[in-house]
């Protein structure tokens, strides 16, 4: 066991939202750091600031004491004497990614593993500087991991913790079965006391229980999201939910056989025939936009259930343990077999179009990876893949960057602090070799990830995970 893992059981107060200095990091964390200077100038870079504004070349980003001090053209920003100057010609700087469905556990078709070691390294090494866990199999592992990151004992993104899955009759494993309103309120209060800031409903919860839980959560200052089925999106919006996960894949608003508080059978294949210009779709969007309910795109995990997708990447396979690699390749191959559970390409395309339509209707769309299912979407790597999938769906690259950065910060209520490259905000920055706006696949070419002004070497973070995904 690494020394910094042993201290995670200590219960310590949560740190305030402030820049974490290099000298506050434990020695095992410092070995991943490549830029530790208090004043750093990134010069000759192309900046994509996350607001949707056009990319700007020939820029200087000045970082001082963990915050963005200035952004502007060369000659317009004064670089102070003694600053560390990094000449980054040929590189693009994006805001740190905000992963809005980024579990710290990982699944294949045969296993589920808590990723207290590889999870935070993969996220940070891929440019993800903030995550919302959005459903937990081991809430105390996540709470302790969050504290470890805040204390400088663990390298990783800042974390917003969601409590365990809250479901109805058919919950499995560590899920809470909420069968009445009194239980719902008690469970909400328990996890509020323990330090969760979000809660997540899952599939079979009833409207009455959901309404009671939302009411209690809001009373305690918590937000609530859901991977739904028994309750439709419009019903959840009317009950006061704050966000909804997985886009079209989890919305039963449009199923003609839907019965109250029950999941319809075979809902997924029917989505291919959905008319995105219909009154029903427009009404869902009007309800969500009117109440400020966000939607989380998780295209990377659903793509993993489409036969012969995604393209096999050597870097993904290298991260997996040998057994995990075997499990994933076998389950991937089975998707093309007759009778296998798979998502039809036309359903996947319809879900992509649905997210674009929601965005165009004024909806707040964020993104996350959800590293579950058959194991094909890894933490961090899947966040990057979402960028390409959003562009495939019709988003402009600038829109896709905003979905993955500033929009996520807005959902968390933290957009005044991070999510875009603007003076005064925390210096959460991703330095990429190349131009992911012109060539989206270059989103993978992360060189350095600045979290609160400390620059972490992406290659070193990722190398520490090689062969360990599914084990640690």
PDB file of N, CA, C and O in Angstrom, residues 367-437:
ATOM      1  N   UNK A 367     -21.263  16.989 -19.416  1.00  0.00           N
ATOM      2  CA  UNK A 367     -20.832  15.685 -19.911  1.00  0.00           C
ATOM      3  C   UNK A 367     -20.019  14.934 -18.866  1.00  0.00           C
ATOM      4  O   UNK A 367     -19.367  15.543 -18.010  1.00  0.00           O
ATOM      5  N   UNK A 368     -20.057  13.585 -18.956  1.00  0.00           N
ATOM      6  CA  UNK A 368     -19.254  12.730 -18.097  1.00  0.00           C
ATOM      7  C   UNK A 368     -19.088  11.371 -18.733  1.00  0.00           C
ATOM      8  O   UNK A 368     -19.772  11.035 -19.704  1.00  0.00           O
ATOM      9  N   UNK A 369     -18.206  10.536 -18.166  1.00  0.00           N
ATOM     10  CA  UNK A 369     -17.842   9.291 -18.834  1.00  0.00           C
ATOM     11  C   UNK A 369     -18.646   8.087 -18.369  1.00  0.00           C
ATOM     12  O   UNK A 369     -18.978   7.224 -19.159  1.00  0.00           O
ATOM     13  N   UNK A 370     -18.944   7.950 -17.067  1.00  0.00           N
ATOM     14  CA  UNK A 370     -19.629   6.779 -16.521  1.00  0.00           C
ATOM     15  C   UNK A 370     -18.853   5.498 -16.841  1.00  0.00           C
ATOM     16  O   UNK A 370     -19.270   4.701 -17.687  1.00  0.00           O
ATOM     17  N   UNK A 371     -17.723   5.237 -16.154  1.00  0.00           N
ATOM     18  CA  UNK A 371     -16.855   4.103 -16.513  1.00  0.00           C
ATOM     19  C   UNK A 371     -17.392   2.764 -16.022  1.00  0.00           C
ATOM     20  O   UNK A 371     -16.805   2.092 -15.171  1.00  0.00           O
ATOM     21  N   UNK A 372     -18.542   2.357 -16.564  1.00  0.00           N
ATOM     22  CA  UNK A 372     -19.205   1.131 -16.117  1.00  0.00           C
ATOM     23  C   UNK A 372     -19.456   0.236 -17.325  1.00  0.00           C
ATOM     24  O   UNK A 372     -18.654   0.180 -18.245  1.00  0.00           O
ATOM     25  N   UNK A 373     -20.555  -0.490 -17.314  1.00  0.00           N
ATOM     26  CA  UNK A 373     -20.930  -1.291 -18.468  1.00  0.00           C
ATOM     27  C   UNK A 373     -19.946  -2.409 -18.745  1.00  0.00           C
ATOM     28  O   UNK A 373     -19.618  -3.200 -17.865  1.00  0.00           O
ATOM     29  N   UNK A 374     -19.446  -2.507 -19.973  1.00  0.00           N
ATOM     30  CA  UNK A 374     -18.544  -3.594 -20.351  1.00  0.00           C
ATOM     31  C   UNK A 374     -17.074  -3.244 -20.168  1.00  0.00           C
ATOM     32  O   UNK A 374     -16.195  -4.023 -20.535  1.00  0.00           O
ATOM     33  N   UNK A 375     -16.797  -2.044 -19.605  1.00  0.00           N
ATOM     34  CA  UNK A 375     -15.419  -1.669 -19.323  1.00  0.00           C
ATOM     35  C   UNK A 375     -14.723  -0.891 -20.419  1.00  0.00           C
ATOM     36  O   UNK A 375     -13.533  -0.577 -20.290  1.00  0.00           O
ATOM     37  N   UNK A 376     -15.425  -0.559 -21.476  1.00  0.00           N
ATOM     38  CA  UNK A 376     -14.777   0.097 -22.604  1.00  0.00           C
ATOM     39  C   UNK A 376     -14.531   1.577 -22.451  1.00  0.00           C
ATOM     40  O   UNK A 376     -13.760   2.155 -23.227  1.00  0.00           O
ATOM     41  N   UNK A 377     -15.176   2.213 -21.475  1.00  0.00           N
ATOM     42  CA  UNK A 377     -15.005   3.660 -21.266  1.00  0.00           C
ATOM     43  C   UNK A 377     -14.228   3.875 -19.976  1.00  0.00           C
ATOM     44  O   UNK A 377     -14.772   3.727 -18.882  1.00  0.00           O
ATOM     45  N   UNK A 378     -12.960   4.223 -20.093  1.00  0.00           N
ATOM     46  CA  UNK A 378     -12.111   4.403 -18.919  1.00  0.00           C
ATOM     47  C   UNK A 378     -12.247   5.814 -18.358  1.00  0.00           C
ATOM     48  O   UNK A 378     -12.528   6.765 -19.095  1.00  0.00           O
ATOM     49  N   UNK A 379     -12.035   5.980 -17.050  1.00  0.00           N
ATOM     50  CA  UNK A 379     -11.994   7.331 -16.483  1.00  0.00           C
ATOM     51  C   UNK A 379     -11.038   8.220 -17.273  1.00  0.00           C
ATOM     52  O   UNK A 379      -9.937   7.789 -17.646  1.00  0.00           O
ATOM     53  N   UNK A 380     -11.451   9.424 -17.548  1.00  0.00           N
ATOM     54  CA  UNK A 380     -10.590  10.371 -18.253  1.00  0.00           C
ATOM     55  C   UNK A 380     -10.565  10.145 -19.742  1.00  0.00           C
ATOM     56  O   UNK A 380     -10.911  11.040 -20.521  1.00  0.00           O
ATOM     57  N   UNK A 381     -10.190   8.962 -20.180  1.00  0.00           N
ATOM     58  CA  UNK A 381     -10.175   8.659 -21.609  1.00  0.00           C
ATOM     59  C   UNK A 381     -11.581   8.783 -22.187  1.00  0.00           C
ATOM     60  O   UNK A 381     -11.768   9.272 -23.302  1.00  0.00           O
ATOM     61  N   UNK A 382     -12.575   8.306 -21.439  1.00  0.00           N
ATOM     62  CA  UNK A 382     -13.953   8.430 -21.882  1.00  0.00           C
ATOM     63  C   UNK A 382     -14.436   9.862 -21.891  1.00  0.00           C
ATOM     64  O   UNK A 382     -15.246  10.250 -22.748  1.00  0.00           O
ATOM     65  N   UNK A 383     -13.948  10.685 -20.961  1.00  0.00           N
ATOM     66  CA  UNK A 383     -14.284  12.117 -20.993  1.00  0.00           C
ATOM     67  C   UNK A 383     -13.778  12.730 -22.294  1.00  0.00           C
ATOM     68  O   UNK A 383     -14.471  13.528 -22.936  1.00  0.00           O
ATOM     69  N   UNK A 384     -12.553  12.397 -22.672  1.00  0.00           N
ATOM     70  CA  UNK A 384     -12.008  12.894 -23.934  1.00  0.00           C
ATOM     71  C   UNK A 384     -12.826  12.392 -25.127  1.00  0.00           C
ATOM     72  O   UNK A 384     -13.084  13.146 -26.071  1.00  0.00           O
ATOM     73  N   UNK A 385     -13.227  11.125 -25.097  1.00  0.00           N
ATOM     74  CA  UNK A 385     -14.022  10.567 -26.186  1.00  0.00           C
ATOM     75  C   UNK A 385     -15.348  11.299 -26.325  1.00  0.00           C
ATOM     76  O   UNK A 385     -15.857  11.477 -27.448  1.00  0.00           O
ATOM     77  N   UNK A 386     -15.927  11.744 -25.224  1.00  0.00           N
ATOM     78  CA  UNK A 386     -17.170  12.515 -25.303  1.00  0.00           C
ATOM     79  C   UNK A 386     -17.018  13.727 -26.208  1.00  0.00           C
ATOM     80  O   UNK A 386     -17.962  14.108 -26.908  1.00  0.00           O
ATOM     81  N   UNK A 387     -15.862  14.360 -26.182  1.00  0.00           N
ATOM     82  CA  UNK A 387     -15.614  15.532 -27.026  1.00  0.00           C
ATOM     83  C   UNK A 387     -15.806  15.167 -28.494  1.00  0.00           C
ATOM     84  O   UNK A 387     -16.514  15.865 -29.241  1.00  0.00           O
ATOM     85  N   UNK A 388     -15.213  14.062 -28.923  1.00  0.00           N
ATOM     86  CA  UNK A 388     -15.345  13.642 -30.312  1.00  0.00           C
ATOM     87  C   UNK A 388     -16.788  13.253 -30.639  1.00  0.00           C
ATOM     88  O   UNK A 388     -17.282  13.530 -31.747  1.00  0.00           O
ATOM     89  N   UNK A 389     -17.475  12.610 -29.698  1.00  0.00           N
ATOM     90  CA  UNK A 389     -18.836  12.173 -29.941  1.00  0.00           C
ATOM     91  C   UNK A 389     -19.811  13.345 -30.005  1.00  0.00           C
ATOM     92  O   UNK A 389     -20.786  13.306 -30.767  1.00  0.00           O
ATOM     93  N   UNK A 390     -19.575  14.374 -29.225  1.00  0.00           N
ATOM     94  CA  UNK A 390     -20.405  15.575 -29.319  1.00  0.00           C
ATOM     95  C   UNK A 390     -20.230  16.255 -30.675  1.00  0.00           C
ATOM     96  O   UNK A 390     -21.200  16.714 -31.292  1.00  0.00           O
ATOM     97  N   UNK A 391     -18.999  16.303 -31.148  1.00  0.00           N
ATOM     98  CA  UNK A 391     -18.753  16.886 -32.473  1.00  0.00           C
ATOM     99  C   UNK A 391     -19.403  16.030 -33.552  1.00  0.00           C
ATOM    100  O   UNK A 391     -20.021  16.548 -34.497  1.00  0.00           O
ATOM    101  N   UNK A 392     -19.299  14.708 -33.405  1.00  0.00           N
ATOM    102  CA  UNK A 392     -19.985  13.802 -34.335  1.00  0.00           C
ATOM    103  C   UNK A 392     -21.484  14.060 -34.334  1.00  0.00           C
ATOM    104  O   UNK A 392     -22.160  13.926 -35.367  1.00  0.00           O
ATOM    105  N   UNK A 393     -22.029  14.462 -33.188  1.00  0.00           N
ATOM    106  CA  UNK A 393     -23.459  14.731 -33.068  1.00  0.00           C
ATOM    107  C   UNK A 393     -23.876  16.043 -33.732  1.00  0.00           C
ATOM    108  O   UNK A 393     -25.072  16.267 -33.938  1.00  0.00           O
ATOM    109  N   UNK A 394     -22.917  16.906 -34.045  1.00  0.00           N
ATOM    110  CA  UNK A 394     -23.246  18.174 -34.686  1.00  0.00           C
ATOM    111  C   UNK A 394     -22.872  19.410 -33.891  1.00  0.00           C
ATOM    112  O   UNK A 394     -23.048  20.538 -34.356  1.00  0.00           O
ATOM    113  N   UNK A 395     -22.350  19.231 -32.663  1.00  0.00           N
ATOM    114  CA  UNK A 395     -21.852  20.369 -31.901  1.00  0.00           C
ATOM    115  C   UNK A 395     -20.591  20.900 -32.588  1.00  0.00           C
ATOM    116  O   UNK A 395     -19.792  20.135 -33.148  1.00  0.00           O
ATOM    117  N   UNK A 396     -20.398  22.203 -32.545  1.00  0.00           N
ATOM    118  CA  UNK A 396     -19.117  22.730 -32.985  1.00  0.00           C
ATOM    119  C   UNK A 396     -18.071  22.384 -31.928  1.00  0.00           C
ATOM    120  O   UNK A 396     -18.407  22.156 -30.753  1.00  0.00           O
ATOM    121  N   UNK A 397     -16.794  22.322 -32.308  1.00  0.00           N
ATOM    122  CA  UNK A 397     -15.777  22.065 -31.292  1.00  0.00           C
ATOM    123  C   UNK A 397     -15.829  23.048 -30.131  1.00  0.00           C
ATOM    124  O   UNK A 397     -15.623  22.663 -28.976  1.00  0.00           O
ATOM    125  N   UNK A 398     -16.113  24.309 -30.408  1.00  0.00           N
ATOM    126  CA  UNK A 398     -16.182  25.305 -29.337  1.00  0.00           C
ATOM    127  C   UNK A 398     -17.360  25.023 -28.408  1.00  0.00           C
ATOM    128  O   UNK A 398     -17.255  25.184 -27.183  1.00  0.00           O
ATOM    129  N   UNK A 399     -18.478  24.597 -28.971  1.00  0.00           N
ATOM    130  CA  UNK A 399     -19.617  24.228 -28.139  1.00  0.00           C
ATOM    131  C   UNK A 399     -19.291  23.001 -27.293  1.00  0.00           C
ATOM    132  O   UNK A 399     -19.661  22.931 -26.114  1.00  0.00           O
ATOM    133  N   UNK A 400     -18.615  22.038 -27.900  1.00  0.00           N
ATOM    134  CA  UNK A 400     -18.269  20.818 -27.158  1.00  0.00           C
ATOM    135  C   UNK A 400     -17.339  21.122 -25.992  1.00  0.00           C
ATOM    136  O   UNK A 400     -17.487  20.552 -24.905  1.00  0.00           O
ATOM    137  N   UNK A 401     -16.372  22.024 -26.195  1.00  0.00           N
ATOM    138  CA  UNK A 401     -15.491  22.420 -25.094  1.00  0.00           C
ATOM    139  C   UNK A 401     -16.309  23.041 -23.968  1.00  0.00           C
ATOM    140  O   UNK A 401     -16.107  22.739 -22.791  1.00  0.00           O
ATOM    141  N   UNK A 402     -17.245  23.898 -24.320  1.00  0.00           N
ATOM    142  CA  UNK A 402     -18.057  24.544 -23.278  1.00  0.00           C
ATOM    143  C   UNK A 402     -18.882  23.504 -22.510  1.00  0.00           C
ATOM    144  O   UNK A 402     -19.001  23.585 -21.269  1.00  0.00           O
ATOM    145  N   UNK A 403     -19.465  22.536 -23.212  1.00  0.00           N
ATOM    146  CA  UNK A 403     -20.227  21.481 -22.539  1.00  0.00           C
ATOM    147  C   UNK A 403     -19.361  20.780 -21.498  1.00  0.00           C
ATOM    148  O   UNK A 403     -19.799  20.501 -20.376  1.00  0.00           O
ATOM    149  N   UNK A 404     -18.099  20.533 -21.846  1.00  0.00           N
ATOM    150  CA  UNK A 404     -17.211  19.747 -20.988  1.00  0.00           C
ATOM    151  C   UNK A 404     -16.532  20.562 -19.896  1.00  0.00           C
ATOM    152  O   UNK A 404     -15.857  19.994 -19.037  1.00  0.00           O
ATOM    153  N   UNK A 405     -16.709  21.879 -19.921  1.00  0.00           N
ATOM    154  CA  UNK A 405     -15.990  22.722 -18.965  1.00  0.00           C
ATOM    155  C   UNK A 405     -16.937  23.663 -18.227  1.00  0.00           C
ATOM    156  O   UNK A 405     -17.413  23.350 -17.143  1.00  0.00           O
ATOM    157  N   UNK A 406     -17.246  24.793 -18.824  1.00  0.00           N
ATOM    158  CA  UNK A 406     -18.026  25.814 -18.136  1.00  0.00           C
ATOM    159  C   UNK A 406     -19.428  25.336 -17.789  1.00  0.00           C
ATOM    160  O   UNK A 406     -19.947  25.650 -16.709  1.00  0.00           O
ATOM    161  N   UNK A 407     -20.049  24.550 -18.691  1.00  0.00           N
ATOM    162  CA  UNK A 407     -21.400  24.067 -18.387  1.00  0.00           C
ATOM    163  C   UNK A 407     -21.414  23.172 -17.156  1.00  0.00           C
ATOM    164  O   UNK A 407     -22.317  23.249 -16.320  1.00  0.00           O
ATOM    165  N   UNK A 408     -20.405  22.297 -17.049  1.00  0.00           N
ATOM    166  CA  UNK A 408     -20.331  21.453 -15.859  1.00  0.00           C
ATOM    167  C   UNK A 408     -20.174  22.267 -14.594  1.00  0.00           C
ATOM    168  O   UNK A 408     -20.801  21.981 -13.565  1.00  0.00           O
ATOM    169  N   UNK A 409     -19.323  23.293 -14.656  1.00  0.00           N
ATOM    170  CA  UNK A 409     -19.143  24.163 -13.492  1.00  0.00           C
ATOM    171  C   UNK A 409     -20.445  24.869 -13.131  1.00  0.00           C
ATOM    172  O   UNK A 409     -20.756  25.061 -11.949  1.00  0.00           O
ATOM    173  N   UNK A 410     -21.229  25.245 -14.140  1.00  0.00           N
ATOM    174  CA  UNK A 410     -22.526  25.886 -13.881  1.00  0.00           C
ATOM    175  C   UNK A 410     -23.478  24.926 -13.167  1.00  0.00           C
ATOM    176  O   UNK A 410     -24.192  25.316 -12.237  1.00  0.00           O
ATOM    177  N   UNK A 411     -23.513  23.672 -13.599  1.00  0.00           N
ATOM    178  CA  UNK A 411     -24.381  22.694 -12.947  1.00  0.00           C
ATOM    179  C   UNK A 411     -24.011  22.565 -11.471  1.00  0.00           C
ATOM    180  O   UNK A 411     -24.876  22.452 -10.601  1.00  0.00           O
ATOM    181  N   UNK A 412     -22.717  22.603 -11.189  1.00  0.00           N
ATOM    182  CA  UNK A 412     -22.244  22.491  -9.807  1.00  0.00           C
ATOM    183  C   UNK A 412     -22.402  23.788  -9.018  1.00  0.00           C
ATOM    184  O   UNK A 412     -22.184  23.803  -7.801  1.00  0.00           O
ATOM    185  N   UNK A 413     -22.746  24.878  -9.693  1.00  0.00           N
ATOM    186  CA  UNK A 413     -22.827  26.177  -9.026  1.00  0.00           C
ATOM    187  C   UNK A 413     -21.465  26.760  -8.717  1.00  0.00           C
ATOM    188  O   UNK A 413     -21.321  27.603  -7.827  1.00  0.00           O
ATOM    189  N   UNK A 414     -20.429  26.334  -9.464  1.00  0.00           N
ATOM    190  CA  UNK A 414     -19.052  26.742  -9.199  1.00  0.00           C
ATOM    191  C   UNK A 414     -18.445  27.538 -10.342  1.00  0.00           C
ATOM    192  O   UNK A 414     -17.226  27.739 -10.394  1.00  0.00           O
ATOM    193  N   UNK A 415     -19.254  28.018 -11.281  1.00  0.00           N
ATOM    194  CA  UNK A 415     -18.713  28.674 -12.464  1.00  0.00           C
ATOM    195  C   UNK A 415     -18.052  30.011 -12.166  1.00  0.00           C
ATOM    196  O   UNK A 415     -17.310  30.530 -13.005  1.00  0.00           O
ATOM    197  N   UNK A 416     -18.261  30.573 -10.984  1.00  0.00           N
ATOM    198  CA  UNK A 416     -17.522  31.786 -10.605  1.00  0.00           C
ATOM    199  C   UNK A 416     -16.082  31.453 -10.238  1.00  0.00           C
ATOM    200  O   UNK A 416     -15.220  32.349 -10.207  1.00  0.00           O
ATOM    201  N   UNK A 417     -15.798  30.185  -9.989  1.00  0.00           N
ATOM    202  CA  UNK A 417     -14.478  29.785  -9.502  1.00  0.00           C
ATOM    203  C   UNK A 417     -13.631  29.069 -10.544  1.00  0.00           C
ATOM    204  O   UNK A 417     -12.401  29.169 -10.529  1.00  0.00           O
ATOM    205  N   UNK A 418     -14.263  28.298 -11.440  1.00  0.00           N
ATOM    206  CA  UNK A 418     -13.517  27.568 -12.458  1.00  0.00           C
ATOM    207  C   UNK A 418     -14.461  27.214 -13.597  1.00  0.00           C
ATOM    208  O   UNK A 418     -15.648  27.506 -13.565  1.00  0.00           O
ATOM    209  N   UNK A 419     -13.910  26.579 -14.639  1.00  0.00           N
ATOM    210  CA  UNK A 419     -14.721  26.185 -15.791  1.00  0.00           C
ATOM    211  C   UNK A 419     -14.403  26.950 -17.050  1.00  0.00           C
ATOM    212  O   UNK A 419     -14.800  26.538 -18.140  1.00  0.00           O
ATOM    213  N   UNK A 420     -13.699  28.062 -16.935  1.00  0.00           N
ATOM    214  CA  UNK A 420     -13.294  28.843 -18.105  1.00  0.00           C
ATOM    215  C   UNK A 420     -11.969  29.534 -17.803  1.00  0.00           C
ATOM    216  O   UNK A 420     -11.566  29.649 -16.646  1.00  0.00           O
ATOM    217  N   UNK A 421     -11.308  29.965 -18.855  1.00  0.00           N
ATOM    218  CA  UNK A 421     -10.009  30.628 -18.712  1.00  0.00           C
ATOM    219  C   UNK A 421     -10.252  32.129 -18.671  1.00  0.00           C
ATOM    220  O   UNK A 421     -10.311  32.816 -19.695  1.00  0.00           O
ATOM    221  N   UNK A 422     -10.430  32.640 -17.466  1.00  0.00           N
ATOM    222  CA  UNK A 422     -10.715  34.050 -17.244  1.00  0.00           C
ATOM    223  C   UNK A 422      -9.957  34.519 -16.012  1.00  0.00           C
ATOM    224  O   UNK A 422      -9.822  33.769 -15.029  1.00  0.00           O
ATOM    225  N   UNK A 423      -9.436  35.746 -16.038  1.00  0.00           N
ATOM    226  CA  UNK A 423      -8.689  36.255 -14.888  1.00  0.00           C
ATOM    227  C   UNK A 423      -9.501  36.171 -13.598  1.00  0.00           C
ATOM    228  O   UNK A 423     -10.699  36.446 -13.569  1.00  0.00           O
ATOM    229  N   UNK A 424      -8.837  35.753 -12.538  1.00  0.00           N
ATOM    230  CA  UNK A 424      -9.452  35.631 -11.228  1.00  0.00           C
ATOM    231  C   UNK A 424      -9.904  34.228 -10.892  1.00  0.00           C
ATOM    232  O   UNK A 424     -10.062  33.891  -9.716  1.00  0.00           O
ATOM    233  N   UNK A 425     -10.117  33.397 -11.904  1.00  0.00           N
ATOM    234  CA  UNK A 425     -10.553  32.032 -11.631  1.00  0.00           C
ATOM    235  C   UNK A 425      -9.356  31.154 -11.279  1.00  0.00           C
ATOM    236  O   UNK A 425      -8.209  31.464 -11.588  1.00  0.00           O
ATOM    237  N   UNK A 426      -9.646  30.029 -10.627  1.00  0.00           N
ATOM    238  CA  UNK A 426      -8.607  29.059 -10.344  1.00  0.00           C
ATOM    239  C   UNK A 426      -7.957  28.603 -11.639  1.00  0.00           C
ATOM    240  O   UNK A 426      -8.635  28.428 -12.660  1.00  0.00           O
ATOM    241  N   UNK A 427      -6.656  28.402 -11.602  1.00  0.00           N
ATOM    242  CA  UNK A 427      -5.899  28.033 -12.803  1.00  0.00           C
ATOM    243  C   UNK A 427      -6.010  26.530 -13.043  1.00  0.00           C
ATOM    244  O   UNK A 427      -5.084  25.761 -12.786  1.00  0.00           O
ATOM    245  N   UNK A 428      -7.185  26.110 -13.510  1.00  0.00           N
ATOM    246  CA  UNK A 428      -7.406  24.744 -13.966  1.00  0.00           C
ATOM    247  C   UNK A 428      -7.288  24.768 -15.484  1.00  0.00           C
ATOM    248  O   UNK A 428      -8.177  25.291 -16.185  1.00  0.00           O
ATOM    249  N   UNK A 429      -6.201  24.223 -15.999  1.00  0.00           N
ATOM    250  CA  UNK A 429      -5.866  24.366 -17.413  1.00  0.00           C
ATOM    251  C   UNK A 429      -5.361  23.035 -17.958  1.00  0.00           C
ATOM    252  O   UNK A 429      -4.677  22.292 -17.259  1.00  0.00           O
ATOM    253  N   UNK A 430      -5.685  22.763 -19.230  1.00  0.00           N
ATOM    254  CA  UNK A 430      -5.198  21.563 -19.907  1.00  0.00           C
ATOM    255  C   UNK A 430      -4.352  22.003 -21.093  1.00  0.00           C
ATOM    256  O   UNK A 430      -4.854  22.675 -22.000  1.00  0.00           O
ATOM    257  N   UNK A 431      -3.085  21.640 -21.080  1.00  0.00           N
ATOM    258  CA  UNK A 431      -2.174  21.960 -22.181  1.00  0.00           C
ATOM    259  C   UNK A 431      -2.131  20.758 -23.116  1.00  0.00           C
ATOM    260  O   UNK A 431      -1.755  19.652 -22.715  1.00  0.00           O
ATOM    261  N   UNK A 432      -2.517  20.985 -24.375  1.00  0.00           N
ATOM    262  CA  UNK A 432      -2.620  19.920 -25.369  1.00  0.00           C
ATOM    263  C   UNK A 432      -1.675  20.218 -26.521  1.00  0.00           C
ATOM    264  O   UNK A 432      -1.658  21.334 -27.056  1.00  0.00           O
ATOM    265  N   UNK A 433      -0.890  19.234 -26.909  1.00  0.00           N
ATOM    266  CA  UNK A 433      -0.028  19.384 -28.072  1.00  0.00           C
ATOM    267  C   UNK A 433      -0.874  19.230 -29.324  1.00  0.00           C
ATOM    268  O   UNK A 433      -1.497  18.194 -29.544  1.00  0.00           O
ATOM    269  N   UNK A 434      -0.914  20.290 -30.132  1.00  0.00           N
ATOM    270  CA  UNK A 434      -1.707  20.252 -31.341  1.00  0.00           C
ATOM    271  C   UNK A 434      -2.912  21.171 -31.262  1.00  0.00           C
ATOM    272  O   UNK A 434      -2.971  22.093 -30.447  1.00  0.00           O
ATOM    273  N   UNK A 435      -3.910  20.886 -32.105  1.00  0.00           N
ATOM    274  CA  UNK A 435      -5.082  21.741 -32.243  1.00  0.00           C
ATOM    275  C   UNK A 435      -6.349  20.884 -32.248  1.00  0.00           C
ATOM    276  O   UNK A 435      -6.811  20.443 -33.306  1.00  0.00           O
ATOM    277  N   UNK A 436      -6.938  20.632 -31.083  1.00  0.00           N
ATOM    278  CA  UNK A 436      -8.145  19.796 -31.028  1.00  0.00           C
ATOM    279  C   UNK A 436      -9.376  20.471 -31.627  1.00  0.00           C
ATOM    280  O   UNK A 436     -10.385  19.785 -31.848  1.00  0.00           O
ATOM    281  N   UNK A 437      -9.315  21.766 -31.883  1.00  0.00           N
ATOM    282  CA  UNK A 437     -10.437  22.433 -32.546  1.00  0.00           C
ATOM    283  C   UNK A 437     -10.465  22.050 -34.021  1.00  0.00           C
ATOM    284  O   UNK A 437     -11.516  21.714 -34.573  1.00  0.00           O
TER     285      UNK A 437
END
